[in-house]
mmCIF file of C-alpha atoms in Angstrom:
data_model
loop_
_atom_site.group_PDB
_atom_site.id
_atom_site.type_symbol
_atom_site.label_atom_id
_atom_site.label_comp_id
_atom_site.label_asym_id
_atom_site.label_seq_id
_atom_site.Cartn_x
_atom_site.Cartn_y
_atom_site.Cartn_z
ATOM 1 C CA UNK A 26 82.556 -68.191 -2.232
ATOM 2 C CA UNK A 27 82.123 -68.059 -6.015
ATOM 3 C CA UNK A 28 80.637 -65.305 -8.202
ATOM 4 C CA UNK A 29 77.687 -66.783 -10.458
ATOM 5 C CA UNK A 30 75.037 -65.580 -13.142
ATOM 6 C CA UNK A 31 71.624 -66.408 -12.790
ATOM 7 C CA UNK A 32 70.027 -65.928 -15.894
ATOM 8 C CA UNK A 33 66.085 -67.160 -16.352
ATOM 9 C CA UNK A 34 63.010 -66.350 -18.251
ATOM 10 C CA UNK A 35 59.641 -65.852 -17.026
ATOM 11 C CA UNK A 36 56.367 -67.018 -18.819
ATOM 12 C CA UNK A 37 55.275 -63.583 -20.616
ATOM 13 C CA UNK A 38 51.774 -63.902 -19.169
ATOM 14 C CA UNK A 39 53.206 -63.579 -16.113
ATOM 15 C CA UNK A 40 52.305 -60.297 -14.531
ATOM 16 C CA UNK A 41 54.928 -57.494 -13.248
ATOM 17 C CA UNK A 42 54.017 -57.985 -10.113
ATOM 18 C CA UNK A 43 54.144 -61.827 -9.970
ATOM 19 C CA UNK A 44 57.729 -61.212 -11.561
ATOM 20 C CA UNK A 45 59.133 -58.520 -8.842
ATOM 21 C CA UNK A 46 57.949 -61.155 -6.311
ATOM 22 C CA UNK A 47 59.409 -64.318 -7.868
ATOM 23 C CA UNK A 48 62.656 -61.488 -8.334
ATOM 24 C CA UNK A 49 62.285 -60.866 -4.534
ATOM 25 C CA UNK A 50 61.984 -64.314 -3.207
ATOM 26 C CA UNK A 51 65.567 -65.350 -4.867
ATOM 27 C CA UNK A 52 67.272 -62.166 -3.771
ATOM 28 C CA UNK A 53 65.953 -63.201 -0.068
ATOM 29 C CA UNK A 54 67.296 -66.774 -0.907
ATOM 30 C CA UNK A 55 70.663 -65.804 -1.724
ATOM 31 C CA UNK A 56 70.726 -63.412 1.070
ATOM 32 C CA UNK A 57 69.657 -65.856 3.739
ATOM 33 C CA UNK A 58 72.034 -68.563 2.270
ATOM 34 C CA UNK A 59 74.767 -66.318 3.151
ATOM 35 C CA UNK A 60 75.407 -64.638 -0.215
ATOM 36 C CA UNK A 61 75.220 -61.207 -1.495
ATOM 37 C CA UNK A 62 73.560 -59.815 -4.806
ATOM 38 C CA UNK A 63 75.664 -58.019 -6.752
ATOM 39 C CA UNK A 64 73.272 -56.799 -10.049
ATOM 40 C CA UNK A 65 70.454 -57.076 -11.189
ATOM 41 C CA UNK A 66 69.385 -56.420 -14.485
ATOM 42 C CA UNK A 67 65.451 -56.901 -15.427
ATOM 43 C CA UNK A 68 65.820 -57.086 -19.647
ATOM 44 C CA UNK A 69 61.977 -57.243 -20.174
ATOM 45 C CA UNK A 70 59.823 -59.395 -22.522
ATOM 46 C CA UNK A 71 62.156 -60.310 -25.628
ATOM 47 C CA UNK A 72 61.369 -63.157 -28.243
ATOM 48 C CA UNK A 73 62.891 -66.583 -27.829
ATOM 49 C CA UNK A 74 65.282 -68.614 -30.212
ATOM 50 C CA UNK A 75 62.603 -70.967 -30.202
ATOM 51 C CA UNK A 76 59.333 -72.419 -28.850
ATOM 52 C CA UNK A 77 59.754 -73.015 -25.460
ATOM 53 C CA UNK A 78 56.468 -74.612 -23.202
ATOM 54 C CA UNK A 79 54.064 -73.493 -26.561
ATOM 55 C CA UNK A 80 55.924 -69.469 -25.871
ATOM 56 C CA UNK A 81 57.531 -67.307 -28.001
ATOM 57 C CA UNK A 82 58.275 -64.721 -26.045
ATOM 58 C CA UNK A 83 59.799 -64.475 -22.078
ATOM 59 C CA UNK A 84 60.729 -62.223 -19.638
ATOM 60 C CA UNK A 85 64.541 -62.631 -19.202
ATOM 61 C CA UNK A 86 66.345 -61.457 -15.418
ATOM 62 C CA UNK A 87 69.701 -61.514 -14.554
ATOM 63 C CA UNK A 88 70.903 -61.914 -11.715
ATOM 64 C CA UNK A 89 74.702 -61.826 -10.615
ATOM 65 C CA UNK A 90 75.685 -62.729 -6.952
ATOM 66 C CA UNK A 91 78.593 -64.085 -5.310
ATOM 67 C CA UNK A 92 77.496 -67.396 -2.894
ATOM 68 C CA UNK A 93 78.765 -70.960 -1.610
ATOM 69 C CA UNK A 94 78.244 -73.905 -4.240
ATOM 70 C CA UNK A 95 75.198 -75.416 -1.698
ATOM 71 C CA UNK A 96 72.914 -72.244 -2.412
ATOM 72 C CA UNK A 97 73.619 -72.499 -6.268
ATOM 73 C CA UNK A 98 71.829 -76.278 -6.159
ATOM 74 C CA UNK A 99 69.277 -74.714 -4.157
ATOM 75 C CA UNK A 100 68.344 -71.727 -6.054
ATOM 76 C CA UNK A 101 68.747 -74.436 -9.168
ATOM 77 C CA UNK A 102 65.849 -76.419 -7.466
ATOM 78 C CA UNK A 103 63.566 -73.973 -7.138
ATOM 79 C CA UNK A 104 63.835 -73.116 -10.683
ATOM 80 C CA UNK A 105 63.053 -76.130 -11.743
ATOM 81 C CA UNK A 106 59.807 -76.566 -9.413
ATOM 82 C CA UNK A 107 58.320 -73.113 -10.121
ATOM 83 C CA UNK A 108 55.760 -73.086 -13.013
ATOM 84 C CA UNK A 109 56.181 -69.544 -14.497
ATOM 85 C CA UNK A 110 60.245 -70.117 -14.937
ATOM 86 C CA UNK A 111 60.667 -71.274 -18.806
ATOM 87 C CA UNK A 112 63.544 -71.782 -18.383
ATOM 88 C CA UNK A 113 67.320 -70.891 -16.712
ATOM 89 C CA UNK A 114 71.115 -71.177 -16.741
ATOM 90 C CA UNK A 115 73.726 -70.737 -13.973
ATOM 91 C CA UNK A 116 77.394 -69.337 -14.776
ATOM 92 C CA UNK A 117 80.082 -69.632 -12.933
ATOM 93 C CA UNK A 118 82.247 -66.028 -13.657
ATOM 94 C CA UNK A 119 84.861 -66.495 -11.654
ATOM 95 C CA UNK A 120 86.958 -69.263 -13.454
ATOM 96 C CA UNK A 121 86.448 -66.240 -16.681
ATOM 97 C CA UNK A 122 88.250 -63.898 -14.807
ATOM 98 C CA UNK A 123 90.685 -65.938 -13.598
ATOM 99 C CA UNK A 124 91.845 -67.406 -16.995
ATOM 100 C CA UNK A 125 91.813 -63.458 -17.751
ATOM 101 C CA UNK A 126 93.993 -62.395 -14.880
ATOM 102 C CA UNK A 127 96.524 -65.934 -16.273
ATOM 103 C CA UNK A 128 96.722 -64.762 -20.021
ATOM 104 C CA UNK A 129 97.237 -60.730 -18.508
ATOM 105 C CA UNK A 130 100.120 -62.400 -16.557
ATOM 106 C CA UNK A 131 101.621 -64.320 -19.076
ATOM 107 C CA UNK A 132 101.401 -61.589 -21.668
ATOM 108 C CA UNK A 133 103.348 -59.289 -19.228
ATOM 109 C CA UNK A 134 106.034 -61.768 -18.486
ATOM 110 C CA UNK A 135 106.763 -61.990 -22.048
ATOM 111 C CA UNK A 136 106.503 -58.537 -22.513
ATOM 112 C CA UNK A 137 109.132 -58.144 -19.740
ATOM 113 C CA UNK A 138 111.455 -60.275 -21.627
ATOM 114 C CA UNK A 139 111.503 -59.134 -24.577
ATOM 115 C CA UNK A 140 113.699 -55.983 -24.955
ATOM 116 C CA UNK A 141 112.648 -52.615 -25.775
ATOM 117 C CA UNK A 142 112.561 -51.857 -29.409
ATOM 118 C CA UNK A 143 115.206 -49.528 -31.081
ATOM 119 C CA UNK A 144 113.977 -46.058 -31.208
ATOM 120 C CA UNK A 145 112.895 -45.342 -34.888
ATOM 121 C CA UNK A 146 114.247 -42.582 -36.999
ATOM 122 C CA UNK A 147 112.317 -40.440 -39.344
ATOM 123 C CA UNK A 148 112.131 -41.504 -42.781
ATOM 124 C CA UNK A 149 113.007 -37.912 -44.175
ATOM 125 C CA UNK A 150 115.078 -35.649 -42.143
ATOM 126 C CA UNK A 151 113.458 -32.843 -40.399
ATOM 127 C CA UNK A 152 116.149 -29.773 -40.695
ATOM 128 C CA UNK A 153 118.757 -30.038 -43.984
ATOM 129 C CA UNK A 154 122.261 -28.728 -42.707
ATOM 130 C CA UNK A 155 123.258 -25.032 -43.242
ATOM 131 C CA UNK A 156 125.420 -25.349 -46.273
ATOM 132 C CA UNK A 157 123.134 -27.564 -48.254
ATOM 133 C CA UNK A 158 123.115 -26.246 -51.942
ATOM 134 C CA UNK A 159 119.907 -27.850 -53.043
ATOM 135 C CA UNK A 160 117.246 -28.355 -50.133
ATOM 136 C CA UNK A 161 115.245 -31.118 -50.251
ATOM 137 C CA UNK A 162 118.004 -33.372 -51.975
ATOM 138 C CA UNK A 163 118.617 -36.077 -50.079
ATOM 139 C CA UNK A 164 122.769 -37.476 -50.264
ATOM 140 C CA UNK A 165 123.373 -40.251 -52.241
ATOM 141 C CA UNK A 166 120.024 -40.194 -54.079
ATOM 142 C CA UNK A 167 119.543 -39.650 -57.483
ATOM 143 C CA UNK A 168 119.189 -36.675 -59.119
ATOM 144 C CA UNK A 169 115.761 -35.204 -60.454
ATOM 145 C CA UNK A 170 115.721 -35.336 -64.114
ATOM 146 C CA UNK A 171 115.610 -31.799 -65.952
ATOM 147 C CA UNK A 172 112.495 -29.899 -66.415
ATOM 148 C CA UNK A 173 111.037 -30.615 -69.870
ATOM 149 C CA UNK A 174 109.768 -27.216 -71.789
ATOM 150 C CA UNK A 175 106.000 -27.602 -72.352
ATOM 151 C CA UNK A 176 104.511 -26.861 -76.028
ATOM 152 C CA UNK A 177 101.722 -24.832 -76.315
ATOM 153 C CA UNK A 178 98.292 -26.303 -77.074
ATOM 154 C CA UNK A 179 96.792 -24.856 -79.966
ATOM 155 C CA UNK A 180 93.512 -24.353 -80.743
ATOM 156 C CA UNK A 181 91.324 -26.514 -83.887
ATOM 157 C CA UNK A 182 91.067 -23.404 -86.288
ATOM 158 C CA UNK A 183 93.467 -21.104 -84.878
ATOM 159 C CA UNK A 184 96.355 -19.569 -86.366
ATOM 160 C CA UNK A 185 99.687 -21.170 -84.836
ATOM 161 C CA UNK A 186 101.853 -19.012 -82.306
ATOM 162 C CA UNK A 187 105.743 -18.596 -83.288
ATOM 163 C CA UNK A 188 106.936 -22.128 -82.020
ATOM 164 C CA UNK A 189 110.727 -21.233 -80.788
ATOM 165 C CA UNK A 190 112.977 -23.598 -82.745
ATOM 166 C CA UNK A 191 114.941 -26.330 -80.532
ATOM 167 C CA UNK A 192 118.323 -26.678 -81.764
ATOM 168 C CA UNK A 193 118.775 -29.405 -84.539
ATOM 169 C CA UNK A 194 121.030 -32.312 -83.079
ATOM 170 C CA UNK A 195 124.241 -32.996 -85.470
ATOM 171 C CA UNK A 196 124.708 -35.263 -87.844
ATOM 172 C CA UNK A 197 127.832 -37.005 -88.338
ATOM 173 C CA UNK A 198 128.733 -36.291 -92.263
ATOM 174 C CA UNK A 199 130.685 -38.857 -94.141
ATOM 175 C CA UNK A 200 134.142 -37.557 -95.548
ATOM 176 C CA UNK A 201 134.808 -37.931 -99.068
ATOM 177 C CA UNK A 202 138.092 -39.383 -99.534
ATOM 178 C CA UNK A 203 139.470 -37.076 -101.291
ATOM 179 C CA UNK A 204 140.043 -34.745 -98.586
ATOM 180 C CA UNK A 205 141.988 -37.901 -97.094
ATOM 181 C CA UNK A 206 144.368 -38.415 -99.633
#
């Protein structure tokens, strides 16, 4: 036994209870056929793709149930003879899950061979040892650069603040000669 879909559409003039009876008779089929319903969804009047039988609109049931290929044609047949059906598809599920269930396998198998990855350190260290002179300098980095002293912003009209002097670099002065000889 296979697990199918049963998808069809219902002319949208059809009444609700026309539809729960048309619903009923396949459930009965399926059940006397020796197969057993497992859903069914009723998705109410929705608007087709495209014209279908001068409709534009349908009332779409699904139906999943698990039965022996024989009962498929036969549901398929009365589809096809009953005048308020538009129109309808049958899906077999089963071969889906079981290409599933094959890639699942296969992914585990190479999982399985493939070994473990290396545990991953932290890019900074958490703790910095005890006798650490600078924390949060890293070994064998470089060092920060020196802070630069700021200069004050002054003010359009505003008399200037004592600027401390920076120290003046020296110049290299040329040696007379004389003091040579």
């Amino acid at each position: 036994m296979r697990i199918y879909e049963e998808l069809f559409i219902l002319k949208p003039d059809t009444s609700e209870e026309d539809a729960e009876a048309y619903i009923t008779q396949v459930k009965d089929l399926i059940t006397a056929g020796k197969g057993t319903i497992d859903k069914v969804e009723k998705w109410g009047v929705r608007k087709l793709a495209y014209r279908v039988s001068k409709c534009n609109e349908g009332n779409y049931t699904l139906i999943q149930f698990t039965a022996p290929a024989e009962l498929v044609h036969e549901v398929e047949r009365r589809m096809r003879v009953t005048d308020s059906v538009i129109k309808f598809i049958t899906v077999r599920i089963d071969e889906k899950m079981k290409k599933i269930e094959k890639r699942k396998k296969a992914r585990d198998k190479r999982a399985a061979r493939k070994p473990p990855p290396p545990p991953m350190t932290p890019a900074i260290p958490a703790m910095q040892p005890a006798g650490a002179a600078h924390p949060g300098v890293v070994p064998g980095a470089p060092a920060p650069a020196p802070p630069v002293p700021a200069e004050p912003v002054v003010a359009p009209g505003q008399p200037e603040v004592n600027k401390p002097e920076l120290p003046k670099p020296e110049t290299a002065k040329p040696e007379s000669k004389k003091a040579e000889e």
